[in-house]
Short mmCIF file of C-alpha atoms in Angstrom, two decimals:
data_model
loop_
_atom_site.label_atom_id
_atom_site.label_comp_id
_atom_site.label_asym_id
_atom_site.label_seq_id
_atom_site.Cartn_x
_atom_site.Cartn_y
_atom_site.Cartn_z
CA UNK A 1 -10.60 15.93 -23.63
CA UNK A 2 -7.53 13.26 -22.14
CA UNK A 3 -5.66 17.14 -23.07
CA UNK A 4 -7.97 18.81 -21.37
CA UNK A 5 -8.15 17.17 -18.61
CA UNK A 6 -4.60 16.43 -17.74
CA UNK A 7 -3.71 20.47 -18.12
CA UNK A 8 -7.19 21.23 -15.60
CA UNK A 9 -5.37 18.31 -12.81
CA UNK A 10 -1.68 20.24 -13.65
CA UNK A 11 -3.22 23.65 -12.90
CA UNK A 12 -4.87 22.39 -9.84
CA UNK A 13 -1.06 21.24 -8.88
CA UNK A 14 0.37 24.67 -9.72
CA UNK A 15 -2.23 26.52 -8.03
CA UNK A 16 -1.59 24.76 -5.20
CA UNK A 17 2.17 24.31 -4.78
CA UNK A 18 3.24 26.66 -2.75
CA UNK A 19 0.61 25.82 0.31
CA UNK A 20 1.70 21.47 -0.39
CA UNK A 21 4.76 22.89 -0.09
CA UNK A 22 4.83 24.33 3.21
CA UNK A 23 2.70 22.32 5.40
CA UNK A 24 4.07 21.34 7.63
CA UNK A 25 3.55 17.35 7.67
CA UNK A 26 4.32 17.25 4.64
CA UNK A 27 6.54 14.12 4.26
CA UNK A 28 10.88 14.06 3.68
CA UNK A 29 11.18 10.75 2.00
CA UNK A 30 7.99 9.24 1.17
CA UNK A 31 5.78 9.41 -1.86
CA UNK A 32 3.16 11.61 -1.97
CA UNK A 33 0.50 13.42 -4.01
CA UNK A 34 1.70 17.16 -5.45
CA UNK A 35 -1.83 17.58 -3.92
CA UNK A 36 -5.55 15.88 -4.43
CA UNK A 37 -6.37 12.79 -2.95
CA UNK A 38 -3.46 9.77 -2.94
CA UNK A 39 -4.55 5.85 -2.46
CA UNK A 40 -3.32 2.71 -3.99
CA UNK A 41 0.09 2.26 -5.07
CA UNK A 42 -0.35 0.48 -9.33
CA UNK A 43 1.63 -0.62 -11.49
CA UNK A 44 4.46 -1.25 -9.68
CA UNK A 45 7.95 -2.43 -11.55
CA UNK A 46 11.27 -2.25 -12.33
CA UNK A 47 10.87 -1.52 -16.09
CA UNK A 48 14.55 -1.63 -18.43
CA UNK A 49 16.31 -0.33 -14.78
CA UNK A 50 14.28 1.99 -13.79
CA UNK A 51 11.87 2.06 -10.86
CA UNK A 52 7.74 2.74 -11.73
CA UNK A 53 5.49 3.53 -8.63
CA UNK A 54 2.29 4.61 -10.16
CA UNK A 55 -0.77 5.76 -7.65
CA UNK A 56 -4.45 6.34 -7.96
CA UNK A 57 -4.79 10.20 -8.06
CA UNK A 58 -7.13 12.20 -7.77
CA UNK A 59 -5.54 16.04 -8.31
CA UNK A 60 -9.17 18.09 -8.14
CA UNK A 61 -10.50 17.45 -4.42
CA UNK A 62 -8.98 15.69 -1.08
CA UNK A 63 -11.78 13.52 -1.28
CA UNK A 64 -12.33 10.20 -3.20
CA UNK A 65 -13.78 10.54 -7.25
CA UNK A 66 -13.12 9.74 -10.80
CA UNK A 67 -9.00 8.64 -10.49
CA UNK A 68 -6.33 9.43 -12.47
CA UNK A 69 -2.85 7.25 -13.01
CA UNK A 70 -0.03 9.48 -11.05
CA UNK A 71 3.48 8.08 -11.75
CA UNK A 72 7.30 8.23 -10.05
CA UNK A 73 10.29 6.88 -10.92
CA UNK A 74 13.56 5.88 -9.07
CA UNK A 75 17.02 4.18 -10.21
CA UNK A 76 17.36 3.97 -6.25
CA UNK A 77 14.24 3.74 -4.47
CA UNK A 78 14.95 6.67 -2.28
CA UNK A 79 15.33 9.09 -5.30
CA UNK A 80 11.97 10.55 -7.16
CA UNK A 81 11.14 11.51 -10.04
CA UNK A 82 7.68 13.10 -10.46
CA UNK A 83 6.55 12.09 -14.05
CA UNK A 84 3.82 13.27 -16.38
CA UNK A 85 0.35 11.87 -15.44
CA UNK A 86 0.18 8.14 -17.30
CA UNK A 87 -4.10 7.89 -17.56
CA UNK A 88 -6.34 9.76 -17.24
CA UNK A 89 -10.35 8.92 -17.48
CA UNK A 90 -10.90 10.73 -20.64
CA UNK A 91 -12.60 7.21 -22.07
CA UNK A 92 -16.17 5.94 -22.22
CA UNK A 93 -15.02 2.83 -19.87
CA UNK A 94 -13.07 4.54 -17.30
CA UNK A 95 -14.99 7.90 -17.42
CA UNK A 96 -15.38 7.80 -13.74
CA UNK A 97 -12.11 6.46 -12.92
CA UNK A 98 -9.27 4.80 -14.53
CA UNK A 99 -8.69 2.66 -10.77
CA UNK A 100 -6.49 0.62 -9.49
CA UNK A 101 -3.87 -2.36 -11.39
CA UNK A 102 -0.23 -3.32 -12.25
CA UNK A 103 2.02 -3.78 -14.74
CA UNK A 104 4.77 -6.27 -16.76
CA UNK A 105 6.72 -5.74 -19.82
CA UNK A 106 6.71 -7.67 -22.12
CA UNK A 107 8.02 -6.57 -26.31
CA UNK A 108 10.00 -4.66 -24.74
CA UNK A 109 7.36 -2.26 -23.73
CA UNK A 110 5.42 -1.45 -20.38
CA UNK A 111 1.99 -2.68 -20.33
CA UNK A 112 -0.59 -1.28 -17.93
CA UNK A 113 -3.46 -3.47 -16.54
CA UNK A 114 -6.68 -0.99 -14.93
CA UNK A 115 -10.16 -0.84 -14.09
CA UNK A 116 -12.13 1.35 -16.09
CA UNK A 117 -14.94 1.77 -13.52
CA UNK A 118 -18.38 3.49 -15.37
CA UNK A 119 -21.60 5.08 -13.09
CA UNK A 120 -24.34 5.07 -14.88
CA UNK A 121 -26.94 8.03 -13.82
CA UNK A 122 -29.09 5.62 -12.34
CA UNK A 123 -26.80 4.26 -9.88
CA UNK A 124 -25.69 1.19 -11.65
CA UNK A 125 -21.97 0.74 -12.27
CA UNK A 126 -19.91 -0.67 -14.78
CA UNK A 127 -16.24 -1.73 -14.47
CA UNK A 128 -13.85 -3.34 -17.45
CA UNK A 129 -10.51 -4.64 -17.31
CA UNK A 130 -8.14 -1.97 -19.76
CA UNK A 131 -5.26 -2.22 -21.30
CA UNK A 132 -2.06 0.36 -21.76
CA UNK A 133 0.75 0.54 -22.95
CA UNK A 134 4.50 2.57 -23.74
CA UNK A 135 7.40 2.08 -25.26
CA UNK A 136 9.37 4.57 -22.91
CA UNK A 137 7.34 4.47 -19.67
CA UNK A 138 6.46 7.45 -19.77
CA UNK A 139 3.67 7.96 -22.71
CA UNK A 140 0.56 5.20 -22.79
CA UNK A 141 -1.39 4.77 -25.67
CA UNK A 142 -4.87 3.39 -24.22
CA UNK A 143 -5.66 0.01 -25.79
CA UNK A 144 -9.39 -0.28 -24.04
CA UNK A 145 -11.06 -3.44 -22.86
CA UNK A 146 -9.64 -6.33 -22.76
CA UNK A 147 -11.48 -8.02 -19.98
CA UNK A 148 -15.65 -7.36 -19.64
CA UNK A 149 -17.37 -8.17 -16.67
CA UNK A 150 -18.47 -12.07 -16.21
CA UNK A 151 -22.46 -12.34 -15.91
CA UNK A 152 -21.83 -14.68 -11.94
CA UNK A 153 -19.88 -11.32 -10.10
CA UNK A 154 -21.40 -8.34 -9.11
CA UNK A 155 -19.44 -4.71 -11.34
CA UNK A 156 -17.78 -5.03 -8.16
CA UNK A 157 -14.91 -6.42 -9.66
CA UNK A 158 -11.50 -5.44 -10.14
CA UNK A 159 -8.14 -4.22 -9.71
CA UNK A 160 -5.76 -6.91 -11.86
CA UNK A 161 -3.07 -7.98 -11.17
CA UNK A 162 -0.59 -9.74 -14.11
CA UNK A 163 2.22 -12.41 -14.28
CA UNK A 164 3.57 -14.83 -16.70
CA UNK A 165 4.83 -18.44 -16.27
CA UNK A 166 5.02 -21.40 -18.75
CA UNK A 167 3.42 -19.89 -21.58
CA UNK A 168 1.03 -18.01 -20.41
CA UNK A 169 0.59 -14.81 -18.77
CA UNK A 170 -2.22 -14.94 -15.72
CA UNK A 171 -4.74 -12.23 -14.22
CA UNK A 172 -6.35 -12.43 -10.80
CA UNK A 173 -8.92 -10.21 -10.46
CA UNK A 174 -11.14 -8.78 -6.78
CA UNK A 175 -14.88 -9.73 -7.09
CA UNK A 176 -18.46 -9.86 -5.63
CA UNK A 177 -20.22 -12.83 -5.61
CA UNK A 178 -24.28 -11.94 -6.16
CA UNK A 179 -24.51 -13.47 -2.81
CA UNK A 180 -22.45 -10.62 -2.31
CA UNK A 181 -19.33 -12.73 -1.36
CA UNK A 182 -15.87 -11.67 -2.13
CA UNK A 183 -13.66 -13.79 -4.52
CA UNK A 184 -10.59 -13.69 -5.96
CA UNK A 185 -10.64 -15.42 -9.96
CA UNK A 186 -8.41 -16.19 -12.33
CA UNK A 187 -8.25 -15.54 -15.91
CA UNK A 188 -4.92 -16.68 -18.16
CA UNK A 189 -4.25 -15.07 -21.54
CA UNK A 190 -1.16 -15.96 -24.77
CA UNK A 191 -1.28 -12.16 -25.58
CA UNK A 192 -2.48 -10.57 -23.03
CA UNK A 193 -5.40 -9.02 -25.15
CA UNK A 194 -7.49 -11.75 -24.93
CA UNK A 195 -8.21 -13.29 -21.60
CA UNK A 196 -10.57 -16.48 -20.75
CA UNK A 197 -11.61 -17.23 -17.11
CA UNK A 198 -9.75 -20.16 -15.32
CA UNK A 199 -12.01 -19.75 -12.39
CA UNK A 200 -12.20 -18.84 -8.69
CA UNK A 201 -9.30 -19.04 -6.25
CA UNK A 202 -10.19 -18.12 -2.92
CA UNK A 203 -13.24 -15.99 -0.91
CA UNK A 204 -15.32 -16.28 1.26
CA UNK A 205 -16.56 -19.69 2.24
CA UNK A 206 -13.74 -21.29 0.69
CA UNK A 207 -11.42 -23.73 0.89
CA UNK A 208 -12.36 -24.01 4.65
CA UNK A 209 -12.88 -20.09 4.93
CA UNK A 210 -16.24 -19.52 6.41
CA UNK A 211 -17.77 -15.93 5.46
CA UNK A 212 -14.24 -13.54 5.04
CA UNK A 213 -16.02 -10.77 4.30
CA UNK A 214 -19.07 -8.93 1.25
CA UNK A 215 -15.73 -7.81 -1.09
CA UNK A 216 -11.70 -8.94 -1.71
CA UNK A 217 -9.89 -6.20 -3.45
CA UNK A 218 -5.82 -5.85 -4.40
CA UNK A 219 -5.30 -9.17 -4.81
CA UNK A 220 -1.99 -10.00 -5.43
CA UNK A 221 0.05 -13.74 -5.78
CA UNK A 222 3.47 -13.86 -5.00
CA UNK A 223 5.53 -16.72 -4.90
CA UNK A 224 7.76 -16.66 -1.98
CA UNK A 225 9.76 -19.78 -0.60
CA UNK A 226 8.52 -21.82 -2.48
CA UNK A 227 4.92 -21.04 -1.72
CA UNK A 228 1.60 -19.85 -3.42
CA UNK A 229 0.90 -15.99 -1.55
CA UNK A 230 -2.01 -14.74 -2.28
CA UNK A 231 -2.33 -11.16 -0.85
CA UNK A 232 -5.27 -9.46 -0.83
CA UNK A 233 -8.15 -6.55 1.37
CA UNK A 234 -10.72 -7.68 2.25
CA UNK A 235 -14.25 -5.32 3.25
CA UNK A 236 -16.51 -6.06 6.04
CA UNK A 237 -14.83 -8.41 8.24
CA UNK A 238 -16.13 -7.86 11.78
CA UNK A 239 -13.34 -6.90 15.20
CA UNK A 240 -12.27 -10.34 16.35
CA UNK A 241 -9.53 -10.14 19.49
CA UNK A 242 -6.42 -7.94 18.59
CA UNK A 243 -7.31 -8.16 15.02
CA UNK A 244 -9.34 -6.60 12.17
CA UNK A 245 -9.90 -2.93 13.96
CA UNK A 246 -9.33 -0.97 10.81
CA UNK A 247 -12.80 -0.40 8.61
CA UNK A 248 -11.16 -2.24 6.25
CA UNK A 249 -7.91 -5.23 6.32
CA UNK A 250 -4.98 -6.24 3.67
CA UNK A 251 -3.41 -9.70 4.76
CA UNK A 252 -2.38 -12.47 3.05
CA UNK A 253 -3.14 -16.40 2.87
CA UNK A 254 0.05 -19.33 2.17
CA UNK A 255 -1.13 -22.30 0.16
CA UNK A 256 0.40 -23.39 -3.49
CA UNK A 257 -2.20 -22.94 -6.53
CA UNK A 258 -2.78 -25.95 -8.95
CA UNK A 259 -3.01 -23.67 -12.23
CA UNK A 260 -4.27 -27.16 -13.81
CA UNK A 261 -7.32 -27.52 -11.30
CA UNK A 262 -7.34 -23.71 -10.64
CA UNK A 263 -7.32 -24.93 -7.27
CA UNK A 264 -5.46 -22.88 -4.34
CA UNK A 265 -5.18 -24.75 -1.07
CA UNK A 266 -4.52 -22.61 1.62
CA UNK A 267 -3.98 -21.77 5.72
CA UNK A 268 -5.08 -18.50 7.72
CA UNK A 269 -5.73 -15.14 6.99
CA UNK A 270 -2.62 -12.79 8.20
CA UNK A 271 -2.85 -9.63 8.52
CA UNK A 272 0.04 -8.06 7.36
CA UNK A 273 0.39 -4.88 8.96
CA UNK A 274 -0.87 -4.12 12.58
CA UNK A 275 -1.13 -0.61 12.70
CA UNK A 276 -3.84 2.15 12.17
CA UNK A 277 -3.08 3.10 8.20
CA UNK A 278 -2.22 0.46 6.03
CA UNK A 279 -3.88 -0.62 2.88
CA UNK A 280 -4.22 -2.04 -1.14
CA UNK A 281 -0.88 -3.62 -1.17
CA UNK A 282 1.00 -4.61 -4.38
CA UNK A 283 4.49 -5.86 -5.25
CA UNK A 284 6.30 -6.23 -7.54
CA UNK A 285 9.82 -8.77 -8.64
CA UNK A 286 12.78 -6.58 -9.87
CA UNK A 287 16.13 -7.18 -11.29
CA UNK A 288 18.45 -8.42 -8.44
CA UNK A 289 15.40 -10.59 -7.20
CA UNK A 290 13.56 -8.85 -4.51
CA UNK A 291 10.14 -8.67 -3.38
CA UNK A 292 9.28 -5.49 -3.10
CA UNK A 293 5.60 -3.87 -1.14
CA UNK A 294 4.19 -0.43 -0.95
CA UNK A 295 0.77 0.05 0.94
CA UNK A 296 -1.39 3.26 0.95
CA UNK A 297 -0.55 5.16 4.02
CA UNK A 298 -4.16 5.12 4.72
CA UNK A 299 -7.28 3.75 5.20
CA UNK A 300 -10.85 5.06 3.38
CA UNK A 301 -12.97 5.82 6.74
CA UNK A 302 -14.73 7.90 9.34
CA UNK A 303 -11.46 9.99 10.22
CA UNK A 304 -10.72 10.81 6.19
CA UNK A 305 -12.39 13.77 6.25
CA UNK A 306 -10.11 15.28 10.26
CA UNK A 307 -6.66 14.35 7.77
CA UNK A 308 -5.73 18.26 9.22
CA UNK A 309 -3.00 18.22 5.34
CA UNK A 310 -7.03 18.42 3.57
CA UNK A 311 -6.29 22.21 4.93
CA UNK A 312 -3.34 22.46 2.75
CA UNK A 313 -4.97 21.01 -0.31
CA UNK A 314 -3.56 17.13 0.01
CA UNK A 315 -3.63 13.79 2.09
CA UNK A 316 -1.86 10.57 2.20
CA UNK A 317 0.87 8.84 1.48
CA UNK A 318 2.83 5.46 0.28
CA UNK A 319 4.05 3.38 2.85
CA UNK A 320 8.55 2.67 2.62
CA UNK A 321 9.48 0.34 0.47
CA UNK A 322 9.51 -3.40 2.10
CA UNK A 323 11.82 -6.46 1.15
CA UNK A 324 9.31 -9.32 2.07
CA UNK A 325 10.41 -13.20 3.40
CA UNK A 326 8.79 -16.14 4.20
CA UNK A 327 9.79 -17.35 7.22
CA UNK A 328 8.38 -20.50 9.80
CA UNK A 329 4.95 -19.72 7.63
CA UNK A 330 5.31 -15.89 7.90
CA UNK A 331 5.85 -13.05 5.94
CA UNK A 332 8.44 -11.10 7.26
CA UNK A 333 8.66 -7.28 5.82
CA UNK A 334 11.90 -5.26 6.48
CA UNK A 335 12.76 -2.12 4.66
CA UNK A 336 14.52 -2.09 1.42
CA UNK A 337 18.38 -1.32 1.88
CA UNK A 338 18.58 1.32 -0.50
CA UNK A 339 16.42 3.34 2.40
CA UNK A 340 19.84 3.66 4.64
CA UNK A 341 21.14 6.03 1.87
CA UNK A 342 19.60 8.66 3.58
CA UNK A 343 21.19 8.02 7.54
CA UNK A 344 22.72 11.63 8.23
CA UNK A 345 24.19 12.18 11.33
CA UNK A 346 24.62 9.18 13.58
CA UNK A 347 24.09 9.31 17.30
CA UNK A 348 24.82 6.57 19.61
CA UNK A 349 22.50 7.57 22.75
CA UNK A 350 22.45 7.98 26.24
CA UNK A 351 19.58 8.04 28.56
CA UNK A 352 16.38 7.70 27.98
CA UNK A 353 15.10 11.15 25.87
CA UNK A 354 16.31 12.02 22.36
CA UNK A 355 15.17 14.62 19.58
CA UNK A 356 13.83 14.57 16.23
CA UNK A 357 11.57 14.34 13.88
CA UNK A 358 12.39 12.93 10.28
CA UNK A 359 14.90 10.00 11.96
CA UNK A 360 15.57 6.00 12.41
CA UNK A 361 15.68 4.76 15.72
CA UNK A 362 17.15 1.51 16.37
CA UNK A 363 16.54 0.00 20.11
CA UNK A 364 17.88 -2.86 20.45
CA UNK A 365 16.97 -4.58 23.81
CA UNK A 366 19.53 -6.37 25.60
CA UNK A 367 16.42 -8.07 28.21
CA UNK A 368 12.78 -7.98 26.92
CA UNK A 369 10.91 -6.55 29.50
CA UNK A 370 7.90 -4.29 29.32
CA UNK A 371 8.45 -0.62 28.05
CA UNK A 372 6.34 1.93 26.32
CA UNK A 373 8.22 4.76 23.89
CA UNK A 374 6.68 8.01 23.29
CA UNK A 375 6.93 9.70 19.77
CA UNK A 376 6.52 13.46 20.05
CA UNK A 377 3.67 13.26 22.96
CA UNK A 378 1.31 12.21 20.38
CA UNK A 379 1.59 8.51 19.56
CA UNK A 380 3.21 5.35 21.90
CA UNK A 381 4.29 2.54 21.78
CA UNK A 382 4.46 -0.10 24.90
CA UNK A 383 4.94 -3.84 25.89
CA UNK A 384 3.91 -5.68 28.62
CA UNK A 385 3.88 -9.22 28.69
CA UNK A 386 3.25 -11.04 25.72
CA UNK A 387 1.22 -7.75 23.98
CA UNK A 388 2.30 -4.69 22.17
CA UNK A 389 0.38 -2.01 21.81
CA UNK A 390 0.25 1.71 19.95
CA UNK A 391 -1.88 4.64 21.10
CA UNK A 392 -2.02 7.56 19.01
CA UNK A 393 -5.04 10.63 19.59
CA UNK A 394 -8.00 10.58 17.53
CA UNK A 395 -8.24 13.04 14.87
CA UNK A 396 -12.61 13.29 15.67
CA UNK A 397 -12.46 13.12 19.42
CA UNK A 398 -8.61 14.18 20.49
CA UNK A 399 -9.06 10.47 22.81
CA UNK A 400 -6.33 7.79 22.40
CA UNK A 401 -6.97 4.96 20.40
CA UNK A 402 -4.96 1.54 20.10
CA UNK A 403 -4.13 -0.89 18.47
CA UNK A 404 -1.99 -4.24 19.18
CA UNK A 405 -1.43 -7.46 18.64
CA UNK A 406 0.37 -11.01 20.63
CA UNK A 407 4.11 -10.99 20.66
CA UNK A 408 6.51 -13.19 22.64
CA UNK A 409 8.80 -11.36 22.86
CA UNK A 410 10.71 -7.89 21.87
CA UNK A 411 14.38 -7.82 21.41
CA UNK A 412 14.55 -5.15 18.25
CA UNK A 413 13.05 -2.06 17.37
CA UNK A 414 13.32 0.00 13.92
CA UNK A 415 11.50 2.88 13.51
CA UNK A 416 11.14 5.16 10.81
CA UNK A 417 9.57 8.48 11.83
CA UNK A 418 8.97 10.88 9.16
CA UNK A 419 7.05 14.64 10.31
CA UNK A 420 3.50 12.78 9.86
CA UNK A 421 4.13 9.44 9.67
CA UNK A 422 5.00 6.39 11.85
CA UNK A 423 6.61 2.77 10.39
CA UNK A 424 7.60 0.14 13.73
CA UNK A 425 9.35 -2.93 12.49
CA UNK A 426 9.37 -5.55 15.04
CA UNK A 427 12.41 -8.73 15.41
CA UNK A 428 13.63 -7.78 12.03
CA UNK A 429 9.94 -7.60 10.63
CA UNK A 430 8.35 -10.65 12.42
CA UNK A 431 5.59 -7.57 12.75
CA UNK A 432 5.16 -3.82 11.50
CA UNK A 433 3.00 -1.14 12.78
CA UNK A 434 2.36 1.83 10.20
CA UNK A 435 0.33 4.86 10.88
CA UNK A 436 -0.15 8.51 10.04
CA UNK A 437 0.28 11.09 13.59
CA UNK A 438 -0.16 14.58 13.75
CA UNK A 439 2.15 15.91 16.82
CA UNK A 440 3.08 19.04 17.09
CA UNK A 441 5.61 20.90 14.46
CA UNK A 442 7.92 22.16 17.29
CA UNK A 443 7.77 19.23 19.54
CA UNK A 444 10.62 17.06 19.12
CA UNK A 445 11.23 15.01 21.82
CA UNK A 446 11.38 11.10 21.94
CA UNK A 447 11.33 9.10 24.87
CA UNK A 448 11.66 5.53 26.62
CA UNK A 449 10.48 4.39 30.00
CA UNK A 450 11.28 1.13 29.97
CA UNK A 451 12.20 -1.98 32.71
CA UNK A 452 14.93 -4.15 30.77
CA UNK A 453 18.34 -2.67 29.42
CA UNK A 454 18.14 -1.33 25.90
CA UNK A 455 20.69 0.00 23.61
CA UNK A 456 19.50 2.79 20.96
CA UNK A 457 21.03 4.55 17.45
CA UNK A 458 19.47 7.05 15.39
CA UNK A 459 20.13 8.98 12.34
CA UNK A 460 18.51 11.94 10.92
CA UNK A 461 17.10 11.10 7.48
CA UNK A 462 16.61 13.21 4.35
CA UNK A 463 17.26 13.21 0.44
#
């Protein structure tokens, strides 16, 4: 059955290849699905010197369905190779999807942990945390479920992230309690096959939080600058002033995890990205010690079905890889240094207008003040007083929609434009705005109108 499913997926890729590749909104330097729908980044790891990015993938439709794990590899985070499908939903414990998870190396082998999703005919759901192992990082042998659903959670229980501390392996899973509150649950193991529940380390109504969502997806515990940081994607938050305006959120809590007492004392929740299209981030530690993050450059909301790439058989992409640093109680994000390999044709821009489709812009403000930048007459970034705002055209209504954040001043912008995406790094990564947008393909105008004095540099980007 596995071979049949995988061959069907490859047939979809082949059948749609020309249509997909000729889409004017196809991106130049971001990871995308070869066909169909991409969502969460999975299994991020540097294994035997090679970077691996797996991703949730439905090759048969531009809607959500029974997910596969697609797979890319790279030696430099810039030039990528499409690998054979890593996981297909062929077994009883995953028949409705090989859902999100993570990767670790042990004994020279690559171990993938993922959620097996099962939907019964009566509408009930089953969930299993599963393991697959590879010696070469390409071909995987499924070992089946290694953790079943604890009785005090609903079947919304998924997205295992695994790491090692001391002599024990740990796994954090996103969960929903029986009273429909989001939570992050910790497990431990000595051998990666047998797992024991340690306890719930964070969630809605815990650690000083009030009601904070009905489900927490994609938990990820990392260590930055002496602090434990829990990344999580809560569902069910209501907008508060400039916060939480996407359907679902992604952010982090900074604190300290007591592994013995299973307590995670933490501070407030901070969103990782202020734009329209960012969800389900995952990190990994590479061999040089960097903590690198990828996010899904998309979200499941009412606008998803209106994306124009659907007409050409594909939808969504991943963000740039971003290195994380913790400074003064806040995560700063910056594109990995390797992205500079893409630069071509440096231009010091004179005046207020330049042109580009797939470009990097570096804008230094000699003195902070109000400004507005227009990207191909389809998106606009403006700063006034203490607020930074990104606007774009709503795909359903045609009107402008906005995302904003408070910020004292703007001294530097580093902006990555691709054919239909934009990632804006503010003040060396103090804030980030990520969005998909769909300009007219022949509109290449980028303009700045500012009271403040500024200098800007442009590079064309391409492999």
